[in-house]
PDB file of N, CA and C in Angstrom:
ATOM      1  N   MET A   1      29.478   2.055  12.584  1.00 45.00           N
ATOM      2  CA  MET A   1      29.112   3.333  12.016  1.00 45.00           C
ATOM      3  C   MET A   1      27.669   3.256  11.536  1.00 45.00           C
ATOM      4  N   THR A   2      26.906   4.301  11.850  1.00 55.00           N
ATOM      5  CA  THR A   2      25.516   4.370  11.426  1.00 55.00           C
ATOM      6  C   THR A   2      25.372   5.458  10.372  1.00 55.00           C
ATOM      7  N   PHE A   3      24.761   5.111   9.266  1.00 59.00           N
ATOM      8  CA  PHE A   3      24.556   6.045   8.179  1.00 59.00           C
ATOM      9  C   PHE A   3      23.273   6.842   8.415  1.00 59.00           C
ATOM     10  N   PRO A   4      23.159   8.043   7.827  1.00 72.00           N
ATOM     11  CA  PRO A   4      21.951   8.858   8.041  1.00 72.00           C
ATOM     12  C   PRO A   4      20.660   8.131   7.704  1.00 72.00           C
ATOM     13  N   GLU A   5      20.661   7.341   6.629  1.00 90.00           N
ATOM     14  CA  GLU A   5      19.451   6.608   6.263  1.00 90.00           C
ATOM     15  C   GLU A   5      19.059   5.610   7.349  1.00 90.00           C
ATOM     16  N   THR A   6      20.069   4.947   7.912  1.00 93.00           N
ATOM     17  CA  THR A   6      19.815   3.983   8.981  1.00 93.00           C
ATOM     18  C   THR A   6      19.247   4.694  10.199  1.00 93.00           C
ATOM     19  N   THR A   7      19.829   5.824  10.547  1.00 93.00           N
ATOM     20  CA  THR A   7      19.350   6.590  11.701  1.00 93.00           C
ATOM     21  C   THR A   7      17.897   7.013  11.501  1.00 93.00           C
ATOM     22  N   ALA A   8      17.550   7.448  10.312  1.00 94.00           N
ATOM     23  CA  ALA A   8      16.168   7.857  10.031  1.00 94.00           C
ATOM     24  C   ALA A   8      15.209   6.681  10.196  1.00 94.00           C
ATOM     25  N   ILE A   9      15.613   5.515   9.733  1.00 96.00           N
ATOM     26  CA  ILE A   9      14.762   4.331   9.867  1.00 96.00           C
ATOM     27  C   ILE A   9      14.621   3.942  11.341  1.00 96.00           C
ATOM     28  N   LEU A  10      15.718   3.954  12.074  1.00 97.00           N
ATOM     29  CA  LEU A  10      15.664   3.618  13.504  1.00 97.00           C
ATOM     30  C   LEU A  10      14.767   4.602  14.251  1.00 97.00           C
ATOM     31  N   ASN A  11      14.831   5.878  13.892  1.00 96.00           N
ATOM     32  CA  ASN A  11      13.948   6.871  14.507  1.00 96.00           C
ATOM     33  C   ASN A  11      12.488   6.594  14.163  1.00 96.00           C
ATOM     34  N   ALA A  12      12.220   6.242  12.905  1.00 97.00           N
ATOM     35  CA  ALA A  12      10.852   5.934  12.486  1.00 97.00           C
ATOM     36  C   ALA A  12      10.293   4.739  13.265  1.00 97.00           C
ATOM     37  N   LEU A  13      11.160   3.783  13.553  1.00 98.00           N
ATOM     38  CA  LEU A  13      10.748   2.596  14.309  1.00 98.00           C
ATOM     39  C   LEU A  13      10.567   2.899  15.796  1.00 98.00           C
ATOM     40  N   GLY A  14      11.185   3.960  16.279  1.00 97.00           N
ATOM     41  CA  GLY A  14      11.188   4.234  17.712  1.00 97.00           C
ATOM     42  C   GLY A  14      12.122   3.318  18.460  1.00 97.00           C
ATOM     43  N   ALA A  15      13.154   2.847  17.779  1.00 97.00           N
ATOM     44  CA  ALA A  15      14.036   1.814  18.323  1.00 97.00           C
ATOM     45  C   ALA A  15      14.870   2.265  19.510  1.00 97.00           C
ATOM     46  N   SER A  16      15.058   3.552  19.688  1.00 96.00           N
ATOM     47  CA  SER A  16      15.896   4.009  20.810  1.00 96.00           C
ATOM     48  C   SER A  16      15.312   3.593  22.159  1.00 96.00           C
ATOM     49  N   ALA A  17      14.021   3.349  22.218  1.00 95.00           N
ATOM     50  CA  ALA A  17      13.366   2.944  23.469  1.00 95.00           C
ATOM     51  C   ALA A  17      13.347   1.431  23.665  1.00 95.00           C
ATOM     52  N   TRP A  18      13.851   0.697  22.699  1.00 97.00           N
ATOM     53  CA  TRP A  18      13.803  -0.758  22.764  1.00 97.00           C
ATOM     54  C   TRP A  18      14.968  -1.326  23.566  1.00 97.00           C
ATOM     55  N   PRO A  19      14.808  -2.548  24.063  1.00 97.00           N
ATOM     56  CA  PRO A  19      15.938  -3.233  24.701  1.00 97.00           C
ATOM     57  C   PRO A  19      17.094  -3.411  23.710  1.00 97.00           C
ATOM     58  N   GLU A  20      18.284  -3.533  24.235  1.00 97.00           N
ATOM     59  CA  GLU A  20      19.502  -3.603  23.411  1.00 97.00           C
ATOM     60  C   GLU A  20      19.417  -4.643  22.302  1.00 97.00           C
ATOM     61  N   ALA A  21      18.976  -5.839  22.608  1.00 97.00           N
ATOM     62  CA  ALA A  21      18.919  -6.900  21.585  1.00 97.00           C
ATOM     63  C   ALA A  21      17.989  -6.502  20.437  1.00 97.00           C
ATOM     64  N   ASP A  22      16.885  -5.865  20.766  1.00 97.00           N
ATOM     65  CA  ASP A  22      15.956  -5.417  19.728  1.00 97.00           C
ATOM     66  C   ASP A  22      16.538  -4.259  18.928  1.00 97.00           C
ATOM     67  N   ARG A  23      17.305  -3.379  19.577  1.00 97.00           N
ATOM     68  CA  ARG A  23      17.956  -2.283  18.850  1.00 97.00           C
ATOM     69  C   ARG A  23      18.969  -2.826  17.854  1.00 97.00           C
ATOM     70  N   VAL A  24      19.684  -3.866  18.248  1.00 96.00           N
ATOM     71  CA  VAL A  24      20.648  -4.499  17.334  1.00 96.00           C
ATOM     72  C   VAL A  24      19.907  -5.083  16.132  1.00 96.00           C
ATOM     73  N   ARG A  25      18.815  -5.790  16.376  1.00 97.00           N
ATOM     74  CA  ARG A  25      18.008  -6.340  15.273  1.00 97.00           C
ATOM     75  C   ARG A  25      17.463  -5.225  14.388  1.00 97.00           C
ATOM     76  N   ALA A  26      17.055  -4.126  14.998  1.00 97.00           N
ATOM     77  CA  ALA A  26      16.532  -2.996  14.235  1.00 97.00           C
ATOM     78  C   ALA A  26      17.607  -2.416  13.315  1.00 97.00           C
ATOM     79  N   GLY A  27      18.828  -2.342  13.795  1.00 96.00           N
ATOM     80  CA  GLY A  27      19.925  -1.856  12.953  1.00 96.00           C
ATOM     81  C   GLY A  27      20.144  -2.758  11.751  1.00 96.00           C
ATOM     82  N   LYS A  28      20.082  -4.059  11.994  1.00 96.00           N
ATOM     83  CA  LYS A  28      20.216  -5.016  10.886  1.00 96.00           C
ATOM     84  C   LYS A  28      19.046  -4.880   9.924  1.00 96.00           C
ATOM     85  N   ALA A  29      17.840  -4.764  10.462  1.00 97.00           N
ATOM     86  CA  ALA A  29      16.651  -4.630   9.617  1.00 97.00           C
ATOM     87  C   ALA A  29      16.700  -3.348   8.789  1.00 97.00           C
ATOM     88  N   ALA A  30      17.181  -2.265   9.382  1.00 97.00           N
ATOM     89  CA  ALA A  30      17.291  -1.002   8.654  1.00 97.00           C
ATOM     90  C   ALA A  30      18.256  -1.140   7.486  1.00 97.00           C
ATOM     91  N   ALA A  31      19.401  -1.759   7.735  1.00 95.00           N
ATOM     92  CA  ALA A  31      20.375  -1.966   6.658  1.00 95.00           C
ATOM     93  C   ALA A  31      19.798  -2.860   5.566  1.00 95.00           C
ATOM     94  N   LEU A  32      19.054  -3.869   5.963  1.00 95.00           N
ATOM     95  CA  LEU A  32      18.422  -4.755   4.986  1.00 95.00           C
ATOM     96  C   LEU A  32      17.340  -4.024   4.188  1.00 95.00           C
ATOM     97  N   ALA A  33      16.591  -3.170   4.837  1.00 96.00           N
ATOM     98  CA  ALA A  33      15.565  -2.397   4.126  1.00 96.00           C
ATOM     99  C   ALA A  33      16.211  -1.490   3.091  1.00 96.00           C
ATOM    100  N   ILE A  34      17.298  -0.842   3.474  1.00 95.00           N
ATOM    101  CA  ILE A  34      18.020   0.018   2.532  1.00 95.00           C
ATOM    102  C   ILE A  34      18.494  -0.802   1.346  1.00 95.00           C
ATOM    103  N   THR A  35      19.032  -1.979   1.615  1.00 93.00           N
ATOM    104  CA  THR A  35      19.527  -2.865   0.554  1.00 93.00           C
ATOM    105  C   THR A  35      18.382  -3.359  -0.330  1.00 93.00           C
ATOM    106  N   ALA A  36      17.314  -3.835   0.282  1.00 94.00           N
ATOM    107  CA  ALA A  36      16.212  -4.439  -0.469  1.00 94.00           C
ATOM    108  C   ALA A  36      15.477  -3.434  -1.342  1.00 94.00           C
ATOM    109  N   TYR A  37      15.277  -2.231  -0.825  1.00 95.00           N
ATOM    110  CA  TYR A  37      14.445  -1.257  -1.522  1.00 95.00           C
ATOM    111  C   TYR A  37      15.249  -0.218  -2.310  1.00 95.00           C
ATOM    112  N   ALA A  38      16.573  -0.285  -2.238  1.00 91.00           N
ATOM    113  CA  ALA A  38      17.454   0.775  -2.741  1.00 91.00           C
ATOM    114  C   ALA A  38      17.186   1.222  -4.173  1.00 91.00           C
ATOM    115  N   SER A  39      17.083   0.313  -5.080  1.00 88.00           N
ATOM    116  CA  SER A  39      17.011   0.713  -6.491  1.00 88.00           C
ATOM    117  C   SER A  39      15.579   0.738  -7.030  1.00 88.00           C
ATOM    118  N   TYR A  40      14.608   0.731  -6.137  1.00 93.00           N
ATOM    119  CA  TYR A  40      13.213   0.671  -6.565  1.00 93.00           C
ATOM    120  C   TYR A  40      12.477   1.963  -6.249  1.00 93.00           C
ATOM    121  N   THR A  41      11.521   2.281  -7.102  1.00 93.00           N
ATOM    122  CA  THR A  41      10.642   3.423  -6.868  1.00 93.00           C
ATOM    123  C   THR A  41       9.196   2.952  -6.948  1.00 93.00           C
ATOM    124  N   ARG A  42       8.327   3.713  -6.333  1.00 92.00           N
ATOM    125  CA  ARG A  42       6.901   3.433  -6.399  1.00 92.00           C
ATOM    126  C   ARG A  42       6.356   3.973  -7.716  1.00 92.00           C
ATOM    127  N   ASP A  43       5.135   3.630  -8.049  1.00 90.00           N
ATOM    128  CA  ASP A  43       4.509   4.119  -9.276  1.00 90.00           C
ATOM    129  C   ASP A  43       4.498   5.646  -9.351  1.00 90.00           C
ATOM    130  N   GLN A  44       4.419   6.286  -8.182  1.00 90.00           N
ATOM    131  CA  GLN A  44       4.385   7.738  -8.126  1.00 90.00           C
ATOM    132  C   GLN A  44       5.768   8.356  -8.360  1.00 90.00           C
ATOM    133  N   GLY A  45       6.806   7.520  -8.441  1.00 92.00           N
ATOM    134  CA  GLY A  45       8.162   8.005  -8.632  1.00 92.00           C
ATOM    135  C   GLY A  45       8.914   8.260  -7.338  1.00 92.00           C
ATOM    136  N   THR A  46       8.295   7.976  -6.210  1.00 92.00           N
ATOM    137  CA  THR A  46       8.957   8.171  -4.920  1.00 92.00           C
ATOM    138  C   THR A  46       9.823   6.966  -4.579  1.00 92.00           C
ATOM    139  N   PRO A  47      10.849   7.159  -3.756  1.00 93.00           N
ATOM    140  CA  PRO A  47      11.674   6.011  -3.350  1.00 93.00           C
ATOM    141  C   PRO A  47      10.807   4.946  -2.669  1.00 93.00           C
ATOM    142  N   TYR A  48      11.053   3.684  -2.969  1.00 95.00           N
ATOM    143  CA  TYR A  48      10.214   2.609  -2.428  1.00 95.00           C
ATOM    144  C   TYR A  48      10.224   2.593  -0.909  1.00 95.00           C
ATOM    145  N   ILE A  49      11.355   2.925  -0.313  1.00 94.00           N
ATOM    146  CA  ILE A  49      11.474   2.867   1.148  1.00 94.00           C
ATOM    147  C   ILE A  49      10.431   3.750   1.840  1.00 94.00           C
ATOM    148  N   ASP A  50       9.940   4.774   1.139  1.00 94.00           N
ATOM    149  CA  ASP A  50       8.914   5.645   1.738  1.00 94.00           C
ATOM    150  C   ASP A  50       7.658   4.863   2.108  1.00 94.00           C
ATOM    151  N   HIS A  51       7.310   3.855   1.318  1.00 95.00           N
ATOM    152  CA  HIS A  51       6.101   3.065   1.599  1.00 95.00           C
ATOM    153  C   HIS A  51       6.232   2.270   2.898  1.00 95.00           C
ATOM    154  N   PRO A  52       7.292   1.435   3.069  1.00 96.00           N
ATOM    155  CA  PRO A  52       7.375   0.705   4.338  1.00 96.00           C
ATOM    156  C   PRO A  52       7.521   1.633   5.553  1.00 96.00           C
ATOM    157  N   LEU A  53       8.167   2.770   5.368  1.00 96.00           N
ATOM    158  CA  LEU A  53       8.255   3.720   6.478  1.00 96.00           C
ATOM    159  C   LEU A  53       6.873   4.294   6.816  1.00 96.00           C
ATOM    160  N   ALA A  54       6.036   4.483   5.812  1.00 96.00           N
ATOM    161  CA  ALA A  54       4.664   4.931   6.061  1.00 96.00           C
ATOM    162  C   ALA A  54       3.873   3.849   6.802  1.00 96.00           C
ATOM    163  N   VAL A  55       4.112   2.589   6.455  1.00 97.00           N
ATOM    164  CA  VAL A  55       3.457   1.482   7.159  1.00 97.00           C
ATOM    165  C   VAL A  55       3.860   1.489   8.628  1.00 97.00           C
ATOM    166  N   VAL A  56       5.141   1.664   8.884  1.00 98.00           N
ATOM    167  CA  VAL A  56       5.628   1.727  10.267  1.00 98.00           C
ATOM    168  C   VAL A  56       4.969   2.897  11.001  1.00 98.00           C
ATOM    169  N   ALA A  57       4.846   4.036  10.336  1.00 97.00           N
ATOM    170  CA  ALA A  57       4.216   5.202  10.956  1.00 97.00           C
ATOM    171  C   ALA A  57       2.768   4.917  11.329  1.00 97.00           C
ATOM    172  N   VAL A  58       2.041   4.245  10.450  1.00 98.00           N
ATOM    173  CA  VAL A  58       0.649   3.888  10.743  1.00 98.00           C
ATOM    174  C   VAL A  58       0.597   2.903  11.907  1.00 98.00           C
ATOM    175  N   LEU A  59       1.453   1.907  11.887  1.00 98.00           N
ATOM    176  CA  LEU A  59       1.477   0.932  12.979  1.00 98.00           C
ATOM    177  C   LEU A  59       1.702   1.619  14.320  1.00 98.00           C
ATOM    178  N   ARG A  60       2.659   2.536  14.357  1.00 98.00           N
ATOM    179  CA  ARG A  60       2.996   3.208  15.618  1.00 98.00           C
ATOM    180  C   ARG A  60       1.947   4.236  16.023  1.00 98.00           C
ATOM    181  N   ALA A  61       1.604   5.128  15.114  1.00 97.00           N
ATOM    182  CA  ALA A  61       0.765   6.263  15.485  1.00 97.00           C
ATOM    183  C   ALA A  61      -0.719   5.924  15.573  1.00 97.00           C
ATOM    184  N   GLU A  62      -1.218   5.194  14.599  1.00 97.00           N
ATOM    185  CA  GLU A  62      -2.652   4.938  14.551  1.00 97.00           C
ATOM    186  C   GLU A  62      -3.052   3.662  15.283  1.00 97.00           C
ATOM    187  N   LEU A  63      -2.221   2.636  15.170  1.00 98.00           N
ATOM    188  CA  LEU A  63      -2.563   1.355  15.793  1.00 98.00           C
ATOM    189  C   LEU A  63      -1.862   1.134  17.125  1.00 98.00           C
ATOM    190  N   LYS A  64      -0.988   2.068  17.486  1.00 98.00           N
ATOM    191  CA  LYS A  64      -0.275   2.036  18.772  1.00 98.00           C
ATOM    192  C   LYS A  64       0.558   0.761  18.971  1.00 98.00           C
ATOM    193  N   VAL A  65       1.105   0.237  17.869  1.00 98.00           N
ATOM    194  CA  VAL A  65       1.962  -0.944  17.946  1.00 98.00           C
ATOM    195  C   VAL A  65       3.303  -0.532  18.533  1.00 98.00           C
ATOM    196  N   THR A  66       3.762  -1.294  19.508  1.00 97.00           N
ATOM    197  CA  THR A  66       5.068  -1.042  20.117  1.00 97.00           C
ATOM    198  C   THR A  66       5.984  -2.260  20.041  1.00 97.00           C
ATOM    199  N   ALA A  67       5.448  -3.395  19.632  1.00 98.00           N
ATOM    200  CA  ALA A  67       6.233  -4.629  19.585  1.00 98.00           C
ATOM    201  C   ALA A  67       7.314  -4.523  18.502  1.00 98.00           C
ATOM    202  N   PRO A  68       8.584  -4.602  18.896  1.00 98.00           N
ATOM    203  CA  PRO A  68       9.664  -4.458  17.923  1.00 98.00           C
ATOM    204  C   PRO A  68       9.533  -5.380  16.716  1.00 98.00           C
ATOM    205  N   ASN A  69       9.240  -6.642  16.937  1.00 97.00           N
ATOM    206  CA  ASN A  69       9.182  -7.585  15.818  1.00 97.00           C
ATOM    207  C   ASN A  69       8.088  -7.210  14.825  1.00 97.00           C
ATOM    208  N   THR A  70       6.955  -6.769  15.319  1.00 97.00           N
ATOM    209  CA  THR A  70       5.858  -6.363  14.440  1.00 97.00           C
ATOM    210  C   THR A  70       6.260  -5.146  13.607  1.00 97.00           C
ATOM    211  N   LEU A  71       6.944  -4.200  14.223  1.00 98.00           N
ATOM    212  CA  LEU A  71       7.388  -3.016  13.499  1.00 98.00           C
ATOM    213  C   LEU A  71       8.450  -3.370  12.460  1.00 98.00           C
ATOM    214  N   LEU A  72       9.333  -4.306  12.799  1.00 98.00           N
ATOM    215  CA  LEU A  72      10.346  -4.751  11.820  1.00 98.00           C
ATOM    216  C   LEU A  72       9.681  -5.478  10.656  1.00 98.00           C
ATOM    217  N   LEU A  73       8.654  -6.244  10.945  1.00 98.00           N
ATOM    218  CA  LEU A  73       7.897  -6.891   9.860  1.00 98.00           C
ATOM    219  C   LEU A  73       7.226  -5.847   8.975  1.00 98.00           C
ATOM    220  N   GLY A  74       6.707  -4.798   9.578  1.00 98.00           N
ATOM    221  CA  GLY A  74       6.121  -3.716   8.790  1.00 98.00           C
ATOM    222  C   GLY A  74       7.153  -3.065   7.886  1.00 98.00           C
ATOM    223  N   LEU A  75       8.345  -2.859   8.417  1.00 98.00           N
ATOM    224  CA  LEU A  75       9.420  -2.254   7.637  1.00 98.00           C
ATOM    225  C   LEU A  75       9.818  -3.123   6.449  1.00 98.00           C
ATOM    226  N   LEU A  76       9.854  -4.405   6.648  1.00 98.00           N
ATOM    227  CA  LEU A  76      10.364  -5.318   5.617  1.00 98.00           C
ATOM    228  C   LEU A  76       9.262  -6.105   4.910  1.00 98.00           C
ATOM    229  N   HIS A  77       8.017  -5.689   5.062  1.00 97.00           N
ATOM    230  CA  HIS A  77       6.904  -6.494   4.551  1.00 97.00           C
ATOM    231  C   HIS A  77       6.959  -6.728   3.040  1.00 97.00           C
ATOM    232  N   ASP A  78       7.557  -5.843   2.274  1.00 96.00           N
ATOM    233  CA  ASP A  78       7.648  -6.023   0.820  1.00 96.00           C
ATOM    234  C   ASP A  78       9.030  -6.474   0.343  1.00 96.00           C
ATOM    235  N   ALA A  79       9.949  -6.672   1.244  1.00 97.00           N
ATOM    236  CA  ALA A  79      11.342  -6.942   0.859  1.00 97.00           C
ATOM    237  C   ALA A  79      11.479  -8.158  -0.047  1.00 97.00           C
ATOM    238  N   LEU A  80      10.822  -9.249   0.280  1.00 96.00           N
ATOM    239  CA  LEU A  80      10.963 -10.464  -0.535  1.00 96.00           C
ATOM    240  C   LEU A  80      10.272 -10.330  -1.879  1.00 96.00           C
ATOM    241  N   GLU A  81       9.195  -9.578  -1.920  1.00 95.00           N
ATOM    242  CA  GLU A  81       8.487  -9.368  -3.180  1.00 95.00           C
ATOM    243  C   GLU A  81       9.295  -8.455  -4.108  1.00 95.00           C
ATOM    244  N   ILE A  82       9.844  -7.405  -3.555  1.00 93.00           N
ATOM    245  CA  ILE A  82      10.587  -6.416  -4.337  1.00 93.00           C
ATOM    246  C   ILE A  82      11.963  -6.935  -4.717  1.00 93.00           C
ATOM    247  N   SER A  83      12.629  -7.581  -3.780  1.00 93.00           N
ATOM    248  CA  SER A  83      14.016  -8.000  -3.981  1.00 93.00           C
ATOM    249  C   SER A  83      14.229  -9.405  -3.418  1.00 93.00           C
ATOM    250  N   PRO A  84      13.756 -10.432  -4.139  1.00 94.00           N
ATOM    251  CA  PRO A  84      13.852 -11.798  -3.629  1.00 94.00           C
ATOM    252  C   PRO A  84      15.272 -12.244  -3.265  1.00 94.00           C
ATOM    253  N   SER A  85      16.260 -11.633  -3.881  1.00 93.00           N
ATOM    254  CA  SER A  85      17.644 -12.033  -3.618  1.00 93.00           C
ATOM    255  C   SER A  85      18.102 -11.712  -2.198  1.00 93.00           C
ATOM    256  N   VAL A  86      17.343 -10.901  -1.440  1.00 94.00           N
ATOM    257  CA  VAL A  86      17.743 -10.600  -0.066  1.00 94.00           C
ATOM    258  C   VAL A  86      17.310 -11.683   0.923  1.00 94.00           C
ATOM    259  N   ALA A  87      16.596 -12.691   0.464  1.00 95.00           N
ATOM    260  CA  ALA A  87      16.111 -13.744   1.368  1.00 95.00           C
ATOM    261  C   ALA A  87      17.223 -14.358   2.210  1.00 95.00           C
ATOM    262  N   PRO A  88      18.369 -14.747   1.620  1.00 96.00           N
ATOM    263  CA  PRO A  88      19.422 -15.308   2.465  1.00 96.00           C
ATOM    264  C   PRO A  88      19.949 -14.322   3.513  1.00 96.00           C
ATOM    265  N   LEU A  89      20.055 -13.056   3.147  1.00 95.00           N
ATOM    266  CA  LEU A  89      20.499 -12.045   4.108  1.00 95.00           C
ATOM    267  C   LEU A  89      19.486 -11.871   5.225  1.00 95.00           C
ATOM    268  N   LEU A  90      18.219 -11.820   4.866  1.00 96.00           N
ATOM    269  CA  LEU A  90      17.173 -11.715   5.882  1.00 96.00           C
ATOM    270  C   LEU A  90      17.223 -12.892   6.843  1.00 96.00           C
ATOM    271  N   THR A  91      17.385 -14.080   6.294  1.00 97.00           N
ATOM    272  CA  THR A  91      17.450 -15.274   7.133  1.00 97.00           C
ATOM    273  C   THR A  91      18.663 -15.233   8.045  1.00 97.00           C
ATOM    274  N   ALA A  92      19.813 -14.883   7.495  1.00 96.00           N
ATOM    275  CA  ALA A  92      21.045 -14.846   8.287  1.00 96.00           C
ATOM    276  C   ALA A  92      20.985 -13.788   9.388  1.00 96.00           C
ATOM    277  N   CYS A  93      20.384 -12.655   9.088  1.00 95.00           N
ATOM    278  CA  CYS A  93      20.382 -11.540  10.043  1.00 95.00           C
ATOM    279  C   CYS A  93      19.209 -11.541  11.012  1.00 95.00           C
ATOM    280  N   LEU A  94      18.063 -11.993  10.554  1.00 97.00           N
ATOM    281  CA  LEU A  94      16.859 -11.883  11.377  1.00 97.00           C
ATOM    282  C   LEU A  94      16.205 -13.225  11.706  1.00 97.00           C
ATOM    283  N   GLY A  95      16.674 -14.292  11.087  1.00 96.00           N
ATOM    284  CA  GLY A  95      16.200 -15.627  11.440  1.00 96.00           C
ATOM    285  C   GLY A  95      15.149 -16.204  10.513  1.00 96.00           C
ATOM    286  N   GLU A  96      15.088 -17.524  10.523  1.00 96.00           N
ATOM    287  CA  GLU A  96      14.135 -18.246   9.673  1.00 96.00           C
ATOM    288  C   GLU A  96      12.689 -17.947  10.049  1.00 96.00           C
ATOM    289  N   ASP A  97      12.415 -17.814  11.336  1.00 96.00           N
ATOM    290  CA  ASP A  97      11.044 -17.551  11.773  1.00 96.00           C
ATOM    291  C   ASP A  97      10.559 -16.214  11.221  1.00 96.00           C
ATOM    292  N   PHE A  98      11.421 -15.197  11.282  1.00 96.00           N
ATOM    293  CA  PHE A  98      11.070 -13.879  10.753  1.00 96.00           C
ATOM    294  C   PHE A  98      10.779 -13.956   9.267  1.00 96.00           C
ATOM    295  N   VAL A  99      11.648 -14.606   8.515  1.00 96.00           N
ATOM    296  CA  VAL A  99      11.456 -14.745   7.074  1.00 96.00           C
ATOM    297  C   VAL A  99      10.214 -15.571   6.778  1.00 96.00           C
ATOM    298  N   GLY A 100       9.946 -16.576   7.581  1.00 96.00           N
ATOM    299  CA  GLY A 100       8.735 -17.380   7.407  1.00 96.00           C
ATOM    300  C   GLY A 100       7.473 -16.535   7.504  1.00 96.00           C
ATOM    301  N   VAL A 101       7.451 -15.601   8.428  1.00 96.00           N
ATOM    302  CA  VAL A 101       6.293 -14.696   8.550  1.00 96.00           C
ATOM    303  C   VAL A 101       6.197 -13.811   7.326  1.00 96.00           C
ATOM    304  N   LEU A 102       7.327 -13.278   6.854  1.00 94.00           N
ATOM    305  CA  LEU A 102       7.316 -12.457   5.630  1.00 94.00           C
ATOM    306  C   LEU A 102       6.791 -13.252   4.436  1.00 94.00           C
ATOM    307  N   GLN A 103       7.199 -14.502   4.341  1.00 93.00           N
ATOM    308  CA  GLN A 103       6.778 -15.322   3.213  1.00 93.00           C
ATOM    309  C   GLN A 103       5.299 -15.664   3.297  1.00 93.00           C
ATOM    310  N   ALA A 104       4.736 -15.702   4.477  1.00 91.00           N
ATOM    311  CA  ALA A 104       3.330 -16.075   4.665  1.00 91.00           C
ATOM    312  C   ALA A 104       2.372 -14.945   4.372  1.00 91.00           C
ATOM    313  N   LYS A 105       2.866 -13.737   4.204  1.00 71.00           N
ATOM    314  CA  LYS A 105       1.958 -12.583   4.026  1.00 71.00           C
ATOM    315  C   LYS A 105       1.196 -12.635   2.729  1.00 71.00           C
TER     316      LYS A 105
END
């Protein structure tokens, strides 16, 4: 089952055009983004998830990024900073290499 928030994130990523394996990873990343950013707001009072979605929009529209992994990194770029407790979930769902890149930012 896909929730409306997940569908919105997948649409923002452009995941429908991705190969199946990448779409599966995108679904996991979307759920993790919802979990990581859920209870946080930006200084302006907006939901935190709006910021990573804006990053994804810039990557896609202005920088013409199409690489799924790069877009997923854009989506989750603040996840460890905002919600360090999601690190094990990120590792389990997206792999140590992915989390290593997030930690190196």
